[in-house]
Amino acid sequence: MMQSNSMPRLVKLGLLGAAALGVVAGALSSQLVTLAQDAEPQTFTIMAGASSAGNAEVLAFAPQSLQVHRGDMVTWVNNGFHNIHFETEPLPLVVMADANGQQVPAMNPGIVFPSIDSGSVYSGGDVNSGLPLPGVSPIFSLQIDLEPGTYSYMCDIHPGMAGVITVVTDDVTIPSPFETSLQGAGEFGATLGAAFEANAAIEAQTFTDEAIHSGQINMGSADTGRATLNQFYPFATVIKAGESVTWTNPEGSIEPHLVAWPPVRGQDVTPIEVAGQPPVMAVGPTLAPLTNSGDAIAPGQAFSSGLIFPGQSFSMTFSEPGVYPFTCNIHPGMNGTVIVEPAA
Ligand SMILES: [Cu+2]
């Protein structure tokens, strides 16, 4: 300790000044360190799916894995029929629901309706964005208020479409929002590139004369990673009157499809008002089956398989010669034709 009263006044003032400056400098540097660590919250963007040329769609989140600091904002941009659900097992999409005493097939309310508002603080647990039905914003944001750790989320509609958010401590430097968005774009690009290459091989196999006369049609691509090529392979088939055609959504597919005519677009759900509770989101005419597998289809007759999931098949018999167009109600541009020749 200095005996300050023994020092000349000027020296004493100078020492005090230096000490004061030291305190200020110390405070400033600790302030700077704090600012560097708890930097302004950043907003990161995750793309939820993407559509591309050739009726191709990516069913993935990009970047698939994202690092954030506590307090950062994460914004998902929904480019398809997806939800963001902090859970690990998808819920069934269609359930039986009681609509004013009547049991109807309906979209699972646990998927359809949000359990948290966009823009909210997320501090853990099972939360769901809800589905981007008409009138719902495709943008969904959460402010991440979580302990360091790894948090998984997924889309209930597309099993395997999942992402991870890793919260790291403030002293860990993480890629910027710009860098993570570039990474995400690269992930989508690589997925689509591989799928387009696979498509060339699938087409070579399915557009042969033999395949076109087989009465077998694949719905969408299989084994093309997180990309789906939403077309029929082959998109024309030639049979004789009285024969049948079988549409198969292959095992390695990641997307449901249907086969229908005429097209019914954009009516996925038919809300039914129920007193005192949210409406029952009954399966709408776009998705509902009109015909059973094995049915005989007459010229001009409307038909729809309803949703056909990977691994499932649907058949129809055509007894009259003619040209029968068909489509997939949920993928405009996914079209085909059955050409029925007179029986020999
Ligand atoms: Cu489809």
mmCIF file of C-alpha atoms and ligand atoms in Angstrom:
data_model
loop_
_atom_site.group_PDB
_atom_site.id
_atom_site.type_symbol
_atom_site.label_atom_id
_atom_site.label_comp_id
_atom_site.label_asym_id
_atom_site.label_seq_id
_atom_site.Cartn_x
_atom_site.Cartn_y
_atom_site.Cartn_z
ATOM 1 C CA MET A 1 0.000 0.000 0.000
ATOM 2 C CA MET A 2 1.245 3.468 -0.763
ATOM 3 C CA GLN A 3 1.327 6.082 1.799
ATOM 4 C CA SER A 4 -0.406 8.585 -0.370
ATOM 5 C CA ASN A 5 -0.236 11.418 2.093
ATOM 6 C CA SER A 6 3.547 11.313 1.840
ATOM 7 C CA MET A 7 3.552 11.727 -1.944
ATOM 8 C CA PRO A 8 3.643 14.977 -3.829
ATOM 9 C CA ARG A 9 0.196 15.966 -4.925
ATOM 10 C CA LEU A 10 0.924 15.816 -8.668
ATOM 11 C CA VAL A 11 2.345 12.305 -8.474
ATOM 12 C CA LYS A 12 -0.616 11.239 -6.387
ATOM 13 C CA LEU A 13 -3.077 12.610 -8.942
ATOM 14 C CA GLY A 14 -1.130 10.983 -11.728
ATOM 15 C CA LEU A 15 -1.200 7.612 -10.026
ATOM 16 C CA LEU A 16 -4.911 7.938 -9.339
ATOM 17 C CA GLY A 17 -5.472 8.887 -12.932
ATOM 18 C CA ALA A 18 -3.500 5.906 -14.167
ATOM 19 C CA ALA A 19 -5.371 3.622 -11.813
ATOM 20 C CA ALA A 20 -8.666 5.083 -13.004
ATOM 21 C CA LEU A 21 -7.676 4.642 -16.637
ATOM 22 C CA GLY A 22 -6.641 1.099 -15.852
ATOM 23 C CA VAL A 23 -10.048 0.410 -14.392
ATOM 24 C CA VAL A 24 -11.730 1.930 -17.410
ATOM 25 C CA ALA A 25 -9.498 0.000 -19.779
ATOM 26 C CA GLY A 26 -10.168 -3.185 -17.855
ATOM 27 C CA ALA A 27 -13.870 -2.531 -17.930
ATOM 28 C CA LEU A 28 -13.724 -1.774 -21.644
ATOM 29 C CA SER A 29 -11.795 -4.916 -22.478
ATOM 30 C CA SER A 30 -14.100 -7.146 -20.447
ATOM 31 C CA GLN A 31 -17.007 -5.367 -22.104
ATOM 32 C CA LEU A 32 -15.465 -6.083 -25.516
ATOM 33 C CA VAL A 33 -14.995 -9.748 -24.651
ATOM 34 C CA THR A 34 -18.591 -9.965 -23.484
ATOM 35 C CA LEU A 35 -19.800 -8.315 -26.673
ATOM 36 C CA ALA A 36 -17.745 -10.688 -28.805
ATOM 37 C CA GLN A 37 -19.195 -13.675 -26.994
ATOM 38 C CA ASP A 38 -22.816 -12.589 -26.622
ATOM 39 C CA ALA A 39 -22.712 -10.926 -30.002
ATOM 40 C CA GLU A 40 -25.943 -9.482 -31.321
ATOM 41 C CA PRO A 41 -28.375 -12.356 -31.839
ATOM 42 C CA GLN A 42 -28.113 -13.543 -35.411
ATOM 43 C CA THR A 43 -30.861 -14.873 -37.667
ATOM 44 C CA PHE A 44 -30.166 -18.113 -39.496
ATOM 45 C CA THR A 45 -32.315 -19.355 -42.371
ATOM 46 C CA ILE A 46 -33.156 -22.992 -43.014
ATOM 47 C CA MET A 47 -34.853 -23.972 -46.260
ATOM 48 C CA ALA A 48 -37.622 -26.535 -45.750
ATOM 49 C CA GLY A 49 -37.653 -28.370 -49.066
ATOM 50 C CA ALA A 50 -37.131 -27.075 -52.595
ATOM 51 C CA SER A 51 -38.656 -27.571 -56.021
ATOM 52 C CA SER A 52 -36.598 -27.766 -59.150
ATOM 53 C CA ALA A 53 -36.758 -28.394 -62.865
ATOM 54 C CA GLY A 54 -38.181 -31.643 -64.153
ATOM 55 C CA ASN A 55 -40.797 -31.844 -61.399
ATOM 56 C CA ALA A 56 -38.020 -32.653 -58.929
ATOM 57 C CA GLU A 57 -38.431 -31.839 -55.285
ATOM 58 C CA VAL A 58 -36.007 -32.046 -52.384
ATOM 59 C CA LEU A 59 -37.531 -33.270 -49.131
ATOM 60 C CA ALA A 60 -34.878 -32.081 -46.721
ATOM 61 C CA PHE A 61 -33.923 -29.201 -44.487
ATOM 62 C CA ALA A 62 -30.894 -27.203 -45.563
ATOM 63 C CA PRO A 63 -28.545 -26.739 -43.937
ATOM 64 C CA GLN A 64 -29.433 -30.061 -42.410
ATOM 65 C CA SER A 65 -27.250 -29.295 -39.390
ATOM 66 C CA LEU A 66 -26.980 -25.779 -37.958
ATOM 67 C CA GLN A 67 -24.899 -24.359 -35.106
ATOM 68 C CA VAL A 68 -26.284 -21.426 -33.151
ATOM 69 C CA HIS A 69 -25.645 -19.528 -29.946
ATOM 70 C CA ARG A 70 -28.317 -19.219 -27.310
ATOM 71 C CA GLY A 71 -30.476 -16.219 -28.211
ATOM 72 C CA ASP A 72 -30.094 -16.569 -31.979
ATOM 73 C CA MET A 73 -33.130 -16.673 -34.230
ATOM 74 C CA VAL A 74 -33.818 -19.539 -36.636
ATOM 75 C CA THR A 75 -36.174 -18.961 -39.553
ATOM 76 C CA TRP A 76 -37.500 -21.821 -41.652
ATOM 77 C CA VAL A 77 -38.709 -20.969 -45.156
ATOM 78 C CA ASN A 78 -41.285 -23.540 -46.194
ATOM 79 C CA ASN A 79 -41.123 -24.449 -49.876
ATOM 80 C CA GLY A 80 -43.510 -27.372 -49.790
ATOM 81 C CA PHE A 81 -46.052 -29.212 -47.697
ATOM 82 C CA HIS A 82 -43.947 -29.484 -44.556
ATOM 83 C CA ASN A 83 -44.126 -28.804 -40.844
ATOM 84 C CA ILE A 84 -41.320 -28.223 -38.346
ATOM 85 C CA HIS A 85 -41.786 -30.458 -35.344
ATOM 86 C CA PHE A 86 -39.268 -30.831 -32.501
ATOM 87 C CA GLU A 87 -39.808 -34.566 -32.144
ATOM 88 C CA THR A 88 -38.069 -37.686 -33.397
ATOM 89 C CA GLU A 89 -40.965 -39.926 -34.525
ATOM 90 C CA PRO A 90 -43.445 -38.680 -37.139
ATOM 91 C CA LEU A 91 -47.148 -38.713 -36.287
ATOM 92 C CA PRO A 92 -49.609 -40.511 -38.609
ATOM 93 C CA LEU A 93 -50.843 -38.032 -41.223
ATOM 94 C CA VAL A 94 -54.436 -39.257 -41.484
ATOM 95 C CA VAL A 95 -56.529 -40.187 -38.442
ATOM 96 C CA MET A 96 -60.229 -40.835 -37.898
ATOM 97 C CA ALA A 97 -61.839 -37.808 -36.295
ATOM 98 C CA ASP A 98 -65.256 -37.139 -34.810
ATOM 99 C CA ALA A 99 -66.947 -34.378 -36.807
ATOM 100 C CA ASN A 100 -70.289 -33.685 -35.126
ATOM 101 C CA GLY A 101 -70.940 -37.361 -34.446
ATOM 102 C CA GLN A 102 -69.597 -38.616 -37.758
ATOM 103 C CA GLN A 103 -66.242 -40.393 -38.079
ATOM 104 C CA VAL A 104 -64.283 -38.929 -40.999
ATOM 105 C CA PRO A 105 -60.705 -39.380 -42.198
ATOM 106 C CA ALA A 106 -58.915 -36.158 -41.268
ATOM 107 C CA MET A 107 -55.454 -34.671 -41.158
ATOM 108 C CA ASN A 108 -53.909 -35.273 -37.746
ATOM 109 C CA PRO A 109 -54.559 -32.108 -35.687
ATOM 110 C CA GLY A 110 -51.190 -32.711 -33.993
ATOM 111 C CA ILE A 111 -49.588 -31.978 -37.385
ATOM 112 C CA VAL A 112 -51.981 -29.401 -38.841
ATOM 113 C CA PHE A 113 -52.189 -26.908 -35.991
ATOM 114 C CA PRO A 114 -49.249 -24.999 -34.497
ATOM 115 C CA SER A 115 -48.432 -25.629 -30.853
ATOM 116 C CA ILE A 116 -46.212 -22.524 -30.741
ATOM 117 C CA ASP A 117 -46.519 -19.159 -32.480
ATOM 118 C CA SER A 118 -43.919 -18.140 -35.029
ATOM 119 C CA GLY A 119 -41.528 -15.635 -33.455
ATOM 120 C CA SER A 120 -41.746 -17.237 -30.006
ATOM 121 C CA VAL A 121 -38.901 -18.053 -27.674
ATOM 122 C CA TYR A 122 -38.198 -21.799 -27.819
ATOM 123 C CA SER A 123 -36.946 -23.232 -24.558
ATOM 124 C CA GLY A 124 -37.301 -26.930 -25.334
ATOM 125 C CA GLY A 125 -39.832 -29.704 -25.639
ATOM 126 C CA ASP A 126 -42.242 -30.899 -28.296
ATOM 127 C CA VAL A 127 -43.323 -27.925 -30.403
ATOM 128 C CA ASN A 128 -44.859 -27.930 -33.882
ATOM 129 C CA SER A 129 -45.097 -25.139 -36.485
ATOM 130 C CA GLY A 130 -48.282 -26.551 -38.029
ATOM 131 C CA LEU A 131 -48.796 -27.000 -41.770
ATOM 132 C CA PRO A 132 -48.596 -24.188 -44.347
ATOM 133 C CA LEU A 133 -52.233 -24.522 -45.379
ATOM 134 C CA PRO A 134 -53.793 -21.690 -47.422
ATOM 135 C CA GLY A 135 -53.580 -18.454 -45.428
ATOM 136 C CA VAL A 136 -50.666 -19.637 -43.265
ATOM 137 C CA SER A 137 -47.294 -17.930 -43.722
ATOM 138 C CA PRO A 138 -44.541 -20.119 -45.161
ATOM 139 C CA ILE A 139 -42.111 -18.411 -42.750
ATOM 140 C CA PHE A 140 -41.692 -19.884 -39.264
ATOM 141 C CA SER A 141 -39.233 -18.498 -36.715
ATOM 142 C CA LEU A 142 -38.081 -19.428 -33.237
ATOM 143 C CA GLN A 143 -35.700 -17.659 -30.911
ATOM 144 C CA ILE A 144 -33.468 -20.367 -29.521
ATOM 145 C CA ASP A 145 -33.238 -20.255 -25.731
ATOM 146 C CA LEU A 146 -31.669 -23.649 -25.098
ATOM 147 C CA GLU A 147 -28.748 -25.036 -23.126
ATOM 148 C CA PRO A 148 -25.778 -26.098 -25.229
ATOM 149 C CA GLY A 149 -26.655 -29.420 -26.838
ATOM 150 C CA THR A 150 -28.163 -31.038 -29.898
ATOM 151 C CA TYR A 151 -31.845 -30.676 -30.746
ATOM 152 C CA SER A 152 -33.610 -32.643 -33.491
ATOM 153 C CA TYR A 153 -36.685 -31.687 -35.458
ATOM 154 C CA MET A 154 -38.484 -33.193 -38.444
ATOM 155 C CA CYS A 155 -41.376 -32.962 -40.879
ATOM 156 C CA ASP A 156 -44.269 -35.292 -40.030
ATOM 157 C CA ILE A 157 -45.396 -35.446 -43.671
ATOM 158 C CA HIS A 158 -42.085 -36.748 -45.045
ATOM 159 C CA PRO A 159 -40.428 -39.423 -42.907
ATOM 160 C CA GLY A 160 -36.672 -38.948 -43.032
ATOM 161 C CA MET A 161 -36.916 -35.200 -43.533
ATOM 162 C CA ALA A 162 -35.107 -34.106 -40.396
ATOM 163 C CA GLY A 163 -32.707 -31.482 -39.144
ATOM 164 C CA VAL A 164 -30.468 -30.791 -36.194
ATOM 165 C CA ILE A 165 -29.764 -27.585 -34.312
ATOM 166 C CA THR A 166 -26.667 -27.595 -32.140
ATOM 167 C CA VAL A 167 -26.465 -24.884 -29.518
ATOM 168 C CA VAL A 168 -22.844 -24.129 -28.638
ATOM 169 C CA THR A 169 -21.413 -21.985 -25.848
ATOM 170 C CA ASP A 170 -20.797 -18.335 -26.621
ATOM 171 C CA ASP A 171 -17.013 -18.752 -26.775
ATOM 172 C CA VAL A 172 -17.307 -21.086 -29.783
ATOM 173 C CA THR A 173 -17.076 -19.338 -33.128
ATOM 174 C CA ILE A 174 -19.725 -20.565 -35.568
ATOM 175 C CA PRO A 175 -20.327 -20.114 -39.304
ATOM 176 C CA SER A 176 -22.240 -16.948 -40.187
ATOM 177 C CA PRO A 177 -25.825 -16.933 -41.482
ATOM 178 C CA PHE A 178 -24.394 -16.195 -44.931
ATOM 179 C CA GLU A 179 -22.075 -19.203 -44.765
ATOM 180 C CA THR A 180 -24.760 -21.560 -43.474
ATOM 181 C CA SER A 181 -27.200 -20.504 -46.214
ATOM 182 C CA LEU A 182 -24.544 -21.132 -48.843
ATOM 183 C CA GLN A 183 -23.925 -24.533 -47.289
ATOM 184 C CA GLY A 184 -27.661 -25.267 -47.432
ATOM 185 C CA ALA A 185 -27.857 -24.298 -51.091
ATOM 186 C CA GLY A 186 -24.913 -26.620 -51.762
ATOM 187 C CA GLU A 187 -26.667 -29.491 -49.993
ATOM 188 C CA PHE A 188 -29.774 -29.056 -52.155
ATOM 189 C CA GLY A 189 -27.650 -28.755 -55.280
ATOM 190 C CA ALA A 190 -25.743 -31.964 -54.547
ATOM 191 C CA THR A 191 -28.977 -33.839 -53.774
ATOM 192 C CA LEU A 192 -30.628 -32.702 -57.009
ATOM 193 C CA GLY A 193 -27.523 -33.356 -59.085
ATOM 194 C CA ALA A 194 -27.372 -36.961 -57.910
ATOM 195 C CA ALA A 195 -31.112 -37.394 -58.508
ATOM 196 C CA PHE A 196 -30.931 -36.085 -62.077
ATOM 197 C CA GLU A 197 -28.126 -38.533 -62.795
ATOM 198 C CA ALA A 198 -30.210 -41.374 -61.356
ATOM 199 C CA ASN A 199 -33.186 -40.199 -63.427
ATOM 200 C CA ALA A 200 -31.315 -40.793 -66.654
ATOM 201 C CA ALA A 201 -30.791 -44.425 -65.623
ATOM 202 C CA ILE A 202 -34.426 -44.859 -64.524
ATOM 203 C CA GLU A 203 -35.683 -43.464 -67.835
ATOM 204 C CA ALA A 204 -33.417 -45.753 -69.818
ATOM 205 C CA GLN A 205 -35.035 -48.716 -68.044
ATOM 206 C CA THR A 206 -38.655 -47.576 -68.078
ATOM 207 C CA PHE A 207 -39.091 -46.118 -71.536
ATOM 208 C CA THR A 208 -38.265 -49.325 -73.358
ATOM 209 C CA ASP A 209 -40.886 -50.900 -75.619
ATOM 210 C CA GLU A 210 -41.193 -53.780 -73.183
ATOM 211 C CA ALA A 211 -41.770 -51.526 -70.164
ATOM 212 C CA ILE A 212 -44.369 -49.477 -72.036
ATOM 213 C CA HIS A 213 -46.378 -52.637 -72.801
ATOM 214 C CA SER A 214 -46.038 -54.122 -69.306
ATOM 215 C CA GLY A 215 -49.025 -52.398 -67.691
ATOM 216 C CA GLN A 216 -46.715 -51.505 -64.796
ATOM 217 C CA ILE A 217 -46.109 -47.889 -63.859
ATOM 218 C CA ASN A 218 -43.904 -46.573 -61.095
ATOM 219 C CA MET A 219 -45.133 -43.494 -59.228
ATOM 220 C CA GLY A 220 -42.146 -41.228 -58.757
ATOM 221 C CA SER A 221 -38.504 -42.104 -58.371
ATOM 222 C CA ALA A 222 -36.934 -44.474 -55.885
ATOM 223 C CA ASP A 223 -33.524 -44.435 -54.250
ATOM 224 C CA THR A 224 -32.773 -40.862 -55.273
ATOM 225 C CA GLY A 225 -31.727 -39.767 -51.793
ATOM 226 C CA ARG A 226 -33.700 -36.888 -50.311
ATOM 227 C CA ALA A 227 -34.860 -35.889 -53.796
ATOM 228 C CA THR A 228 -38.024 -37.163 -55.436
ATOM 229 C CA LEU A 229 -38.663 -36.978 -59.168
ATOM 230 C CA ASN A 230 -42.403 -36.569 -59.351
ATOM 231 C CA GLN A 231 -43.311 -38.270 -62.601
ATOM 232 C CA PHE A 232 -44.716 -41.561 -63.768
ATOM 233 C CA TYR A 233 -42.228 -44.114 -65.134
ATOM 234 C CA PRO A 234 -43.169 -44.706 -67.893
ATOM 235 C CA PHE A 235 -45.728 -41.965 -68.459
ATOM 236 C CA ALA A 236 -47.542 -43.909 -71.165
ATOM 237 C CA THR A 237 -48.604 -47.511 -71.124
ATOM 238 C CA VAL A 238 -50.264 -49.562 -73.842
ATOM 239 C CA ILE A 239 -52.589 -52.447 -72.959
ATOM 240 C CA LYS A 240 -55.391 -54.421 -74.575
ATOM 241 C CA ALA A 241 -59.032 -53.957 -73.590
ATOM 242 C CA GLY A 242 -59.828 -55.982 -70.479
ATOM 243 C CA GLU A 243 -56.292 -55.772 -69.119
ATOM 244 C CA SER A 244 -55.253 -53.874 -66.050
ATOM 245 C CA VAL A 245 -52.590 -51.377 -65.129
ATOM 246 C CA THR A 246 -50.803 -51.384 -61.786
ATOM 247 C CA TRP A 247 -49.306 -48.200 -60.335
ATOM 248 C CA THR A 248 -46.663 -48.793 -57.693
ATOM 249 C CA ASN A 249 -45.080 -46.278 -55.388
ATOM 250 C CA PRO A 250 -41.698 -48.003 -55.052
ATOM 251 C CA GLU A 251 -40.232 -48.999 -51.687
ATOM 252 C CA GLY A 252 -37.302 -46.631 -52.091
ATOM 253 C CA SER A 253 -39.575 -43.631 -52.697
ATOM 254 C CA ILE A 254 -39.860 -40.832 -50.129
ATOM 255 C CA GLU A 255 -43.098 -39.232 -51.324
ATOM 256 C CA PRO A 256 -46.771 -40.279 -51.524
ATOM 257 C CA HIS A 257 -48.526 -39.961 -54.875
ATOM 258 C CA LEU A 258 -51.893 -40.741 -56.347
ATOM 259 C CA VAL A 259 -53.402 -41.624 -59.682
ATOM 260 C CA ALA A 260 -56.581 -39.755 -60.606
ATOM 261 C CA TRP A 261 -58.698 -38.231 -63.349
ATOM 262 C CA PRO A 262 -59.872 -35.525 -63.768
ATOM 263 C CA PRO A 263 -57.370 -33.464 -61.740
ATOM 264 C CA VAL A 264 -58.546 -32.055 -58.394
ATOM 265 C CA ARG A 265 -55.933 -29.580 -57.192
ATOM 266 C CA GLY A 266 -55.492 -27.604 -54.017
ATOM 267 C CA GLN A 267 -58.337 -29.133 -51.986
ATOM 268 C CA ASP A 268 -56.235 -31.164 -49.574
ATOM 269 C CA VAL A 269 -58.547 -30.507 -46.660
ATOM 270 C CA THR A 270 -62.214 -29.727 -46.160
ATOM 271 C CA PRO A 271 -62.548 -28.037 -42.765
ATOM 272 C CA ILE A 272 -65.653 -29.077 -40.812
ATOM 273 C CA GLU A 273 -66.700 -26.662 -38.074
ATOM 274 C CA VAL A 274 -67.201 -28.303 -34.697
ATOM 275 C CA ALA A 275 -68.589 -26.265 -31.795
ATOM 276 C CA GLY A 276 -66.060 -25.449 -29.090
ATOM 277 C CA GLN A 277 -62.960 -26.891 -30.757
ATOM 278 C CA PRO A 278 -60.728 -26.348 -33.771
ATOM 279 C CA PRO A 279 -62.287 -27.459 -37.067
ATOM 280 C CA VAL A 280 -61.822 -31.076 -38.125
ATOM 281 C CA MET A 281 -59.536 -30.913 -41.160
ATOM 282 C CA ALA A 282 -61.253 -33.680 -43.129
ATOM 283 C CA VAL A 283 -59.286 -35.140 -46.011
ATOM 284 C CA GLY A 284 -60.388 -33.149 -49.070
ATOM 285 C CA PRO A 285 -61.232 -34.252 -52.623
ATOM 286 C CA THR A 286 -57.621 -33.803 -53.784
ATOM 287 C CA LEU A 287 -56.510 -36.656 -51.498
ATOM 288 C CA ALA A 288 -59.658 -38.734 -50.952
ATOM 289 C CA PRO A 289 -60.038 -42.025 -52.871
ATOM 290 C CA LEU A 290 -62.871 -42.273 -55.397
ATOM 291 C CA THR A 291 -62.286 -45.851 -56.532
ATOM 292 C CA ASN A 292 -60.972 -49.107 -55.096
ATOM 293 C CA SER A 293 -57.939 -50.935 -56.331
ATOM 294 C CA GLY A 294 -59.086 -53.515 -58.908
ATOM 295 C CA ASP A 295 -62.075 -51.463 -60.109
ATOM 296 C CA ALA A 296 -63.004 -51.479 -63.801
ATOM 297 C CA ILE A 297 -62.897 -47.992 -65.302
ATOM 298 C CA ALA A 298 -65.303 -47.005 -68.088
ATOM 299 C CA PRO A 299 -64.525 -44.285 -70.641
ATOM 300 C CA GLY A 300 -65.088 -40.857 -69.055
ATOM 301 C CA GLN A 301 -65.378 -42.267 -65.540
ATOM 302 C CA ALA A 302 -63.712 -40.246 -62.776
ATOM 303 C CA PHE A 303 -61.243 -42.161 -60.637
ATOM 304 C CA SER A 304 -58.799 -41.557 -57.835
ATOM 305 C CA SER A 305 -56.664 -43.939 -55.840
ATOM 306 C CA GLY A 306 -56.282 -41.624 -52.853
ATOM 307 C CA LEU A 307 -52.811 -41.361 -51.367
ATOM 308 C CA ILE A 308 -50.504 -44.233 -52.273
ATOM 309 C CA PHE A 309 -47.524 -44.406 -49.930
ATOM 310 C CA PRO A 310 -44.088 -45.915 -50.686
ATOM 311 C CA GLY A 311 -44.407 -49.691 -50.976
ATOM 312 C CA GLN A 312 -48.108 -49.590 -51.935
ATOM 313 C CA SER A 313 -49.774 -50.380 -55.282
ATOM 314 C CA PHE A 314 -53.081 -49.599 -56.974
ATOM 315 C CA SER A 315 -54.637 -51.315 -60.008
ATOM 316 C CA MET A 316 -57.413 -50.488 -62.465
ATOM 317 C CA THR A 317 -58.911 -52.503 -65.305
ATOM 318 C CA PHE A 318 -59.849 -50.878 -68.624
ATOM 319 C CA SER A 319 -62.451 -52.850 -70.523
ATOM 320 C CA GLU A 320 -63.137 -50.371 -73.336
ATOM 321 C CA PRO A 321 -60.592 -49.259 -75.926
ATOM 322 C CA GLY A 322 -59.646 -45.620 -75.643
ATOM 323 C CA VAL A 323 -57.158 -43.126 -74.287
ATOM 324 C CA TYR A 324 -57.299 -42.581 -70.540
ATOM 325 C CA PRO A 325 -55.257 -39.691 -69.170
ATOM 326 C CA PHE A 326 -54.269 -39.710 -65.502
ATOM 327 C CA THR A 327 -52.509 -37.372 -63.119
ATOM 328 C CA CYS A 328 -51.241 -37.106 -59.576
ATOM 329 C CA ASN A 329 -53.432 -34.557 -57.803
ATOM 330 C CA ILE A 330 -50.667 -33.353 -55.504
ATOM 331 C CA HIS A 331 -47.971 -32.975 -58.176
ATOM 332 C CA PRO A 332 -49.178 -30.873 -61.109
ATOM 333 C CA GLY A 333 -47.136 -31.914 -64.109
ATOM 334 C CA MET A 334 -47.025 -35.547 -62.966
ATOM 335 C CA ASN A 335 -49.178 -36.910 -65.752
ATOM 336 C CA GLY A 336 -49.576 -40.000 -67.898
ATOM 337 C CA THR A 337 -51.795 -41.862 -70.322
ATOM 338 C CA VAL A 338 -53.188 -45.368 -70.569
ATOM 339 C CA ILE A 339 -53.722 -46.330 -74.187
ATOM 340 C CA VAL A 340 -56.196 -49.216 -74.465
ATOM 341 C CA GLU A 341 -56.155 -51.037 -77.782
ATOM 342 C CA PRO A 342 -59.012 -53.272 -78.905
ATOM 343 C CA ALA A 343 -58.619 -56.817 -77.706
ATOM 344 C CA ALA A 344 -57.099 -59.003 -80.427
HETATM 345 CU CU CU B 1 -47.261 -37.364 -57.102
#
